[in-house]
Backbone as CSV, one residue per row, in Angstrom:
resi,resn,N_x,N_y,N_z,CA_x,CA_y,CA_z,C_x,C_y,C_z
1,UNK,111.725,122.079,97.386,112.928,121.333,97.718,112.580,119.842,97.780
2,UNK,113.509,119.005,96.858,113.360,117.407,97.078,113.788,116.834,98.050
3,UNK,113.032,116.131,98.775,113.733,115.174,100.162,114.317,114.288,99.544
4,UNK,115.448,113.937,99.951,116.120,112.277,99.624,116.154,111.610,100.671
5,UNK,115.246,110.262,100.506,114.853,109.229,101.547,116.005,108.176,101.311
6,UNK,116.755,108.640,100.055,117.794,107.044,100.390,118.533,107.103,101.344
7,UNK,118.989,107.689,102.366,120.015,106.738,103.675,118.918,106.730,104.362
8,UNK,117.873,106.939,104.686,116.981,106.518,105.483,115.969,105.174,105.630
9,UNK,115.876,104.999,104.205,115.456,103.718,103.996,115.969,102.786,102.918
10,UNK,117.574,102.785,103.553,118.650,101.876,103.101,118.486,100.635,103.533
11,UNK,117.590,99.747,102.873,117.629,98.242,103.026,118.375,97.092,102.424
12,UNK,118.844,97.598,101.281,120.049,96.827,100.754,120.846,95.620,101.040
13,UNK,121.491,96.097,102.076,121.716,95.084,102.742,121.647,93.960,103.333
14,UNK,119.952,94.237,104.217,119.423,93.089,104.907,119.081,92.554,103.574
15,UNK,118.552,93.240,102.652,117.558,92.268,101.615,118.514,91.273,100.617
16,UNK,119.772,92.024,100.609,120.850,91.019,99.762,121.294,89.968,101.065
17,UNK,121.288,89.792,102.313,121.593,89.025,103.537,120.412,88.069,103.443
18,UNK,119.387,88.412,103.193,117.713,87.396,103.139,118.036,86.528,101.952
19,UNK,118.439,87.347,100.833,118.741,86.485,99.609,119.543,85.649,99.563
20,UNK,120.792,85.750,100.080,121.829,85.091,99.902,121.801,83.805,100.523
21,UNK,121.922,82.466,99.336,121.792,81.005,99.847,122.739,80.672,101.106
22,UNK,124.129,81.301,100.806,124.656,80.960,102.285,124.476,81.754,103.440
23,UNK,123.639,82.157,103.739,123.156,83.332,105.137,121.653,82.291,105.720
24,UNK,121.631,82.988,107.128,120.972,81.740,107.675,119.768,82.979,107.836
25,UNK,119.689,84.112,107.565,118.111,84.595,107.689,117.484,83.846,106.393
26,UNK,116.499,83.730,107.012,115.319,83.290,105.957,113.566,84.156,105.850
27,UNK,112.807,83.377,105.572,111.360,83.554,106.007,111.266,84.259,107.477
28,UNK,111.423,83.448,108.210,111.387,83.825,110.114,112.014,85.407,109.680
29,UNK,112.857,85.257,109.706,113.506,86.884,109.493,112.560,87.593,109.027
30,UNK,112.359,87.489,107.749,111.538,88.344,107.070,110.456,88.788,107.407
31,UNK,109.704,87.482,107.825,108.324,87.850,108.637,108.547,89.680,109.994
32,UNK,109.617,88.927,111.140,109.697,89.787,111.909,110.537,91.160,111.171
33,UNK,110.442,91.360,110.240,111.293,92.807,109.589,110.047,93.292,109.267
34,UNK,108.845,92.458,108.567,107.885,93.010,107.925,107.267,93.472,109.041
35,UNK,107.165,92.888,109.844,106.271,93.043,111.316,106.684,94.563,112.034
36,UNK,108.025,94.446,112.277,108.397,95.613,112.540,108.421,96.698,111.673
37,UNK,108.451,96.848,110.597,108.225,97.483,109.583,106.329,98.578,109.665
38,UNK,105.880,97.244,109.571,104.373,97.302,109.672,104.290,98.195,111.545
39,UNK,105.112,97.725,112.313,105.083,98.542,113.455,105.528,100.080,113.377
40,UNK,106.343,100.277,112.951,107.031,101.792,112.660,106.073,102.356,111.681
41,UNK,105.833,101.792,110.648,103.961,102.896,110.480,102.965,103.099,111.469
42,UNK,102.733,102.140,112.490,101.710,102.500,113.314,102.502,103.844,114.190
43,UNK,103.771,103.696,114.630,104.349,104.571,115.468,103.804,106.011,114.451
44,UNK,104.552,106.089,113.611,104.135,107.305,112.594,102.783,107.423,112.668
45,UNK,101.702,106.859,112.181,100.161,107.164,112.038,99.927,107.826,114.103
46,UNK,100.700,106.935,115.022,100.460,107.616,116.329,100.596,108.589,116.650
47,UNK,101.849,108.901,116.046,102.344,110.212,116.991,101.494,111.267,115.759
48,UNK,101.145,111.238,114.721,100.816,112.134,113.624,99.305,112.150,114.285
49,UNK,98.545,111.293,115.175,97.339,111.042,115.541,97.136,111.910,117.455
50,UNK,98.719,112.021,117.549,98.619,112.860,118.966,98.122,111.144,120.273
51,UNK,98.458,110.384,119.569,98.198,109.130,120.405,99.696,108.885,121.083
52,UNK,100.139,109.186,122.079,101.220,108.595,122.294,101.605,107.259,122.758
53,UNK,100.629,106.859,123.646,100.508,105.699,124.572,100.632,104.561,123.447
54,UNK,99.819,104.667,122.072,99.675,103.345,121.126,100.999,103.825,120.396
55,UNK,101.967,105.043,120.200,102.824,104.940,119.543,103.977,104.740,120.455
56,UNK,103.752,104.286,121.791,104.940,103.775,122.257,104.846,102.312,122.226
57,UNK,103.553,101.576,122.654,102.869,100.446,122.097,103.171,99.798,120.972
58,UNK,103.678,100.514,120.071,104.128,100.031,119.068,105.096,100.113,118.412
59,UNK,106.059,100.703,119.147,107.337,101.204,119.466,107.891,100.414,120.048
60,UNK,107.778,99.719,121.319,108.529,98.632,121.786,107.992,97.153,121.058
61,UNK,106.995,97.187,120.267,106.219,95.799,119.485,107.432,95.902,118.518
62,UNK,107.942,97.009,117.842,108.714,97.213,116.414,110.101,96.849,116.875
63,UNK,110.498,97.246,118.243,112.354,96.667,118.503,112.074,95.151,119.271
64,UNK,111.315,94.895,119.651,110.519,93.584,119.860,110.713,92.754,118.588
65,UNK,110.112,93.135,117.897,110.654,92.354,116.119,111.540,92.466,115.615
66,UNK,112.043,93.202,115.807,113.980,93.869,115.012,114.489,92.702,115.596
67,UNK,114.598,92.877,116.767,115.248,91.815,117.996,115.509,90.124,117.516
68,UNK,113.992,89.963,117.088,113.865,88.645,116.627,114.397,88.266,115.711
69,UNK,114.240,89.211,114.520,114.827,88.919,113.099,116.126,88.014,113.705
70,UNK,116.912,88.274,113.709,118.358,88.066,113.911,118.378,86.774,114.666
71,UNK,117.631,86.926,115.307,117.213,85.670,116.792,116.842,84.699,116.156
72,UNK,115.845,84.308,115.087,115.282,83.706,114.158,116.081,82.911,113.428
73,UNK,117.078,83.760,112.855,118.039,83.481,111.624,118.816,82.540,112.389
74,UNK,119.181,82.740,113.944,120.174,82.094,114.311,119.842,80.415,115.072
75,UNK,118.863,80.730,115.453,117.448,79.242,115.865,117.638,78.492,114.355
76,UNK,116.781,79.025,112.880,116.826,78.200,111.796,117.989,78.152,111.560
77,UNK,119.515,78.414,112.043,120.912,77.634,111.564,120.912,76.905,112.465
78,UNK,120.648,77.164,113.466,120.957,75.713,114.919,120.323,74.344,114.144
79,UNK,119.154,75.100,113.847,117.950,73.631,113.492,118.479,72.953,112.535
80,UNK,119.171,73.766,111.157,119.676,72.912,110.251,120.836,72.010,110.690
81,UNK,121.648,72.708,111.061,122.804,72.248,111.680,122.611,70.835,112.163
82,UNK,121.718,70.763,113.400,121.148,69.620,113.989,120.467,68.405,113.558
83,UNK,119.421,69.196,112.094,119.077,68.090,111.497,119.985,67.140,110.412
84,UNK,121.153,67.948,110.093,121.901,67.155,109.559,122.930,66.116,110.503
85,UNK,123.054,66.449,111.686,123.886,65.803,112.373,123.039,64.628,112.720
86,UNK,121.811,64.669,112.592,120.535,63.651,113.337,120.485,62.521,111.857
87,UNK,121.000,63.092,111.000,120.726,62.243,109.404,121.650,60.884,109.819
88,UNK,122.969,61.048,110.794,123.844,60.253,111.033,123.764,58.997,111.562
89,UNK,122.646,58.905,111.762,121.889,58.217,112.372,121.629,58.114,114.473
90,UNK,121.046,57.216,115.226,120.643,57.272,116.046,121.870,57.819,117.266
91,UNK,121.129,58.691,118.356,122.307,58.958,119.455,121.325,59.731,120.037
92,UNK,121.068,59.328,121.781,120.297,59.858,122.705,120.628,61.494,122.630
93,UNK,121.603,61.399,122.510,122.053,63.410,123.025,121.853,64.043,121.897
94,UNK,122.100,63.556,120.691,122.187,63.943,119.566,120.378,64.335,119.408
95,UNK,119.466,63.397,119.501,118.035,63.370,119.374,117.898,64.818,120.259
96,UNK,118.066,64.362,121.160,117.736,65.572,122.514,118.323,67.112,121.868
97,UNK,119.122,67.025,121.487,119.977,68.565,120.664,119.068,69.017,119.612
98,UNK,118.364,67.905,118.616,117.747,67.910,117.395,116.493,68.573,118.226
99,UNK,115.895,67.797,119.330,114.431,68.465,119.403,114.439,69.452,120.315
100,UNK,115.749,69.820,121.170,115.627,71.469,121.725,115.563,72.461,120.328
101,UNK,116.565,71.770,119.094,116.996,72.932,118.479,115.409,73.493,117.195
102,UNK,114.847,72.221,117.566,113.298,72.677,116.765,112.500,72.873,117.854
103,UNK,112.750,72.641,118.854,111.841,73.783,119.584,111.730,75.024,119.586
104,UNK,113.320,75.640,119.931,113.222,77.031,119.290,113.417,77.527,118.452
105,UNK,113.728,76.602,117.310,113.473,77.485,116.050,111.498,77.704,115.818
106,UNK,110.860,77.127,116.363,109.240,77.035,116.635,108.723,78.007,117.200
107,UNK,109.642,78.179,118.756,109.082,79.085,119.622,109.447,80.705,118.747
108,UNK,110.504,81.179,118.376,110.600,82.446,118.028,109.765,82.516,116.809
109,UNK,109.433,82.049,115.721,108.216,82.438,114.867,106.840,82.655,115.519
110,UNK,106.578,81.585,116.679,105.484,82.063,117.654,105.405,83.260,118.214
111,UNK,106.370,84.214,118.609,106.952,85.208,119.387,106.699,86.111,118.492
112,UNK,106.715,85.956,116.944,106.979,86.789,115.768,105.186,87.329,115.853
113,UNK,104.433,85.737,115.652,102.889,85.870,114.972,102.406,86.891,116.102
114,UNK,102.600,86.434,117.575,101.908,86.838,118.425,102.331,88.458,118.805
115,UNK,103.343,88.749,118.756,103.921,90.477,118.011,102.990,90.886,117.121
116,UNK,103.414,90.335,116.066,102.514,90.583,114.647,100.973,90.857,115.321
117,UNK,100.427,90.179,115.721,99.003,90.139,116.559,98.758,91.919,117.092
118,UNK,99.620,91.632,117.908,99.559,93.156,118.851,99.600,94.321,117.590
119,UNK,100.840,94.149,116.744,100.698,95.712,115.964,99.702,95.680,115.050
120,UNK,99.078,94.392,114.602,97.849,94.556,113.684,96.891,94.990,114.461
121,UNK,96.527,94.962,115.956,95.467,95.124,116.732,95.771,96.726,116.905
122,UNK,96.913,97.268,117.524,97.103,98.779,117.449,96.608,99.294,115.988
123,UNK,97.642,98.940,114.904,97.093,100.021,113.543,95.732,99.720,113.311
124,UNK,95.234,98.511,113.589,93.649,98.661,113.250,92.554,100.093,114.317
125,UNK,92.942,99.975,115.373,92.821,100.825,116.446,92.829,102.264,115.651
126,UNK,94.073,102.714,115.191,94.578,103.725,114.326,93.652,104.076,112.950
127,UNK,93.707,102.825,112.360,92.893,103.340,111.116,91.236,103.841,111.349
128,UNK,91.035,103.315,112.360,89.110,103.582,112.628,89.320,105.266,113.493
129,UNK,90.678,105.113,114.380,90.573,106.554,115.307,91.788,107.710,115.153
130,UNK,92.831,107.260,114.496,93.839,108.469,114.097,93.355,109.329,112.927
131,UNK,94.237,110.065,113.056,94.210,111.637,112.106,93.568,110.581,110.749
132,UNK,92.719,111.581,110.460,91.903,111.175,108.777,93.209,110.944,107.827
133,UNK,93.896,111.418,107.656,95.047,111.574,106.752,96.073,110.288,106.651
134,UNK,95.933,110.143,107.638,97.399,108.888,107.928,96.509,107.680,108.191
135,UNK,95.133,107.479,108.280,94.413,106.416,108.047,94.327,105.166,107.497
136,UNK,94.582,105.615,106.058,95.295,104.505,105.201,96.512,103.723,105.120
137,UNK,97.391,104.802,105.790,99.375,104.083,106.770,98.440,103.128,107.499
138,UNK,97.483,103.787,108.311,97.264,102.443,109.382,96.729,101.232,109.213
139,UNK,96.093,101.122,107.897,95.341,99.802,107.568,96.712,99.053,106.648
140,UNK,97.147,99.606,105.904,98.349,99.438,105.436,99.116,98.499,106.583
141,UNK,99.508,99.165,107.349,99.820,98.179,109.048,99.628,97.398,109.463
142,UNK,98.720,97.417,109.516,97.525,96.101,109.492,97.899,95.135,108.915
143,UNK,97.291,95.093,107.687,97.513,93.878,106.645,98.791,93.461,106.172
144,UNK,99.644,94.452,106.976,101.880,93.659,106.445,101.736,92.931,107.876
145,UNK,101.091,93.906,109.136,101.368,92.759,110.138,100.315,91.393,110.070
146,UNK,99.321,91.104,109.495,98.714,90.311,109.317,99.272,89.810,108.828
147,UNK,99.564,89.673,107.574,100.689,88.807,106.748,101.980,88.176,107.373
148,UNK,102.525,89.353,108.412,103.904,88.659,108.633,103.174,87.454,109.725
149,UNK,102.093,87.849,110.899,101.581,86.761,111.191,101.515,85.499,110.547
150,UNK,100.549,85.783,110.033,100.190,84.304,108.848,101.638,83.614,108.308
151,UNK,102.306,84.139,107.945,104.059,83.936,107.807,104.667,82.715,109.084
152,UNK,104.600,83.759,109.896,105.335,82.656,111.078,104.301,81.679,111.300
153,UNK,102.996,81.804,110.805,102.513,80.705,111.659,102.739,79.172,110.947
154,UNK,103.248,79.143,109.405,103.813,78.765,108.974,104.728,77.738,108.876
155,UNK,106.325,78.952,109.645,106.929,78.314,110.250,106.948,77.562,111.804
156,UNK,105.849,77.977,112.414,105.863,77.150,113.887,105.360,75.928,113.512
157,UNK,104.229,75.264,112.158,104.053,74.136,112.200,105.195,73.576,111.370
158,UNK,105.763,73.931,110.507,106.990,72.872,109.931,107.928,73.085,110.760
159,UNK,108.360,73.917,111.399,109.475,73.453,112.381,109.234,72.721,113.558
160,UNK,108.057,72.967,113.882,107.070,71.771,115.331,107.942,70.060,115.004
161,UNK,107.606,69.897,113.470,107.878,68.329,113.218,106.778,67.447,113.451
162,UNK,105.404,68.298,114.245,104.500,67.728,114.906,103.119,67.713,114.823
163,UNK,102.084,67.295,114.804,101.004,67.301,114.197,100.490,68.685,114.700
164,UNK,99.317,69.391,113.671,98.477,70.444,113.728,98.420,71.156,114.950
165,UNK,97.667,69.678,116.066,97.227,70.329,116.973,97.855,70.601,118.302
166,UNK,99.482,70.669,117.893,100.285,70.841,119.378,99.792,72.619,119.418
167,UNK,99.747,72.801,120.647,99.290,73.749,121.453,99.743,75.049,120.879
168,UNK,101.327,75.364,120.718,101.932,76.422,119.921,101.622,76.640,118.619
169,UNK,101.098,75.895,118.155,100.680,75.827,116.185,99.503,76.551,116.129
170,UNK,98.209,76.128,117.684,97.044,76.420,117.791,97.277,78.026,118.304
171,UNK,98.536,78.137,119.035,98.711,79.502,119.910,99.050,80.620,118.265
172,UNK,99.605,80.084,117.561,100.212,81.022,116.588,98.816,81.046,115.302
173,UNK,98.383,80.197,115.242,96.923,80.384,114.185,95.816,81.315,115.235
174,UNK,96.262,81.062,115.929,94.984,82.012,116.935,95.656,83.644,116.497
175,UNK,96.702,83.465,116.812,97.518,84.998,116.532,97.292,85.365,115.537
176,UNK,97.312,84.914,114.291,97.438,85.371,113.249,95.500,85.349,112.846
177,UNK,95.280,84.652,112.976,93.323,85.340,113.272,92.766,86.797,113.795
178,UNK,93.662,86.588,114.851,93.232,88.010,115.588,93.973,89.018,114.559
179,UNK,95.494,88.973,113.720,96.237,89.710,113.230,94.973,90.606,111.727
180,UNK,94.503,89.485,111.396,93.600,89.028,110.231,92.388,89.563,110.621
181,UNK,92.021,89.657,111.766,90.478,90.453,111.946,90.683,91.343,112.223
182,UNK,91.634,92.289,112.614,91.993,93.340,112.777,92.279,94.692,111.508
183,UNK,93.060,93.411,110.332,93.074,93.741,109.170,92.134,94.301,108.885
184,UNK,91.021,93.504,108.695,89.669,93.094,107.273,88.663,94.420,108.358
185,UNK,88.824,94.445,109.598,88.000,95.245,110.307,88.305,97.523,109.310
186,UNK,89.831,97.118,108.383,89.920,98.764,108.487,90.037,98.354,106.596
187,UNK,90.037,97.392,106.246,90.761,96.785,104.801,89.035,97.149,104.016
């Protein structure tokens, strides 16, 4: 008997919503879909591994990222929004609006890498100690959440506005290191 996986992994949608020039998900989005994505294999390699504790671990890391996607999309429309109103030239409140609204479009890609961090650190966990079989799901895990890391970290320095070494740029390259050694440790 053939399984049919299409309503189950009906993405369509989001992926024509990512594409589309007038929709405000972008990158940030994507990153945290991949992330969560990359999380819901570790859940699978867990529970198939009799691990429950890391497949709940990575279970709340995966609606943790769902969460964001959306959160993301709506920070990078604030930010645009703002930077065009800032093009208008000078206005105290106006400045002040511009640099809350790149703050958090900054902070939630940070939120993304440092997620990303955690489920690359679980599936790496997975690929060295779950079931022989589902081993390869877990390194697989790994290296999408590594990636979506490396992704946001990305966006926290161009949306910063601010040189290299502000603290969050350093907090999200640290994340995505750890995302990255976690990888290469099962890769």
């Amino acid at each position: 008997m053939e399984q049919s996986f299409e309503h189950e992994l009906d993405l369509r949608h989001t992926l024509e919503s990512l594409a589309a020039p007038s929709s405000a998900p972008a990158g940030g989005s994507a990153a945290a879909l991949c992330g969560a994505l990359a999380a819901a294999v570790t859940v699978k390699v867990a529970r198939l591994s009799g691990q429950d504790g890391l497949a709940a671990q990575a279970a709340a890391l995966g609606a943790r990222l769902a969460d964001l996607a959306p959160s993301d999309a709506l920070a990078f429309a604030a930010a645009r929004s703002a930077l065009s109103s800032a093009s208008e030239g000078g206005d105290e409140r106006r400045d002040f609006a511009l640099g809350r609204a790149l703050d958090r479009s900054s902070a939630i890609p940070l939120e993304i890498a440092e997620a990303c961090a955690d489920v690359a650190a679980l599936a790496g966990e997975l690929a060295r100690t779950g079931q022989d079989d589902s081993r390869p799901d877990a390194a697989v895990a790994a290296a999408l959440a590594a990636a979506a890391a490396h992704a946001a970290v990305r966006l926290v320095e161009v949306n910063l506005a601010v040189g290299s070494d502000d603290a969050r740029a350093r907090r999200a390259r640290a994340a995505a290191q750890t995302a990255s050694d976690a990888a290469q440790l099962v890769l």
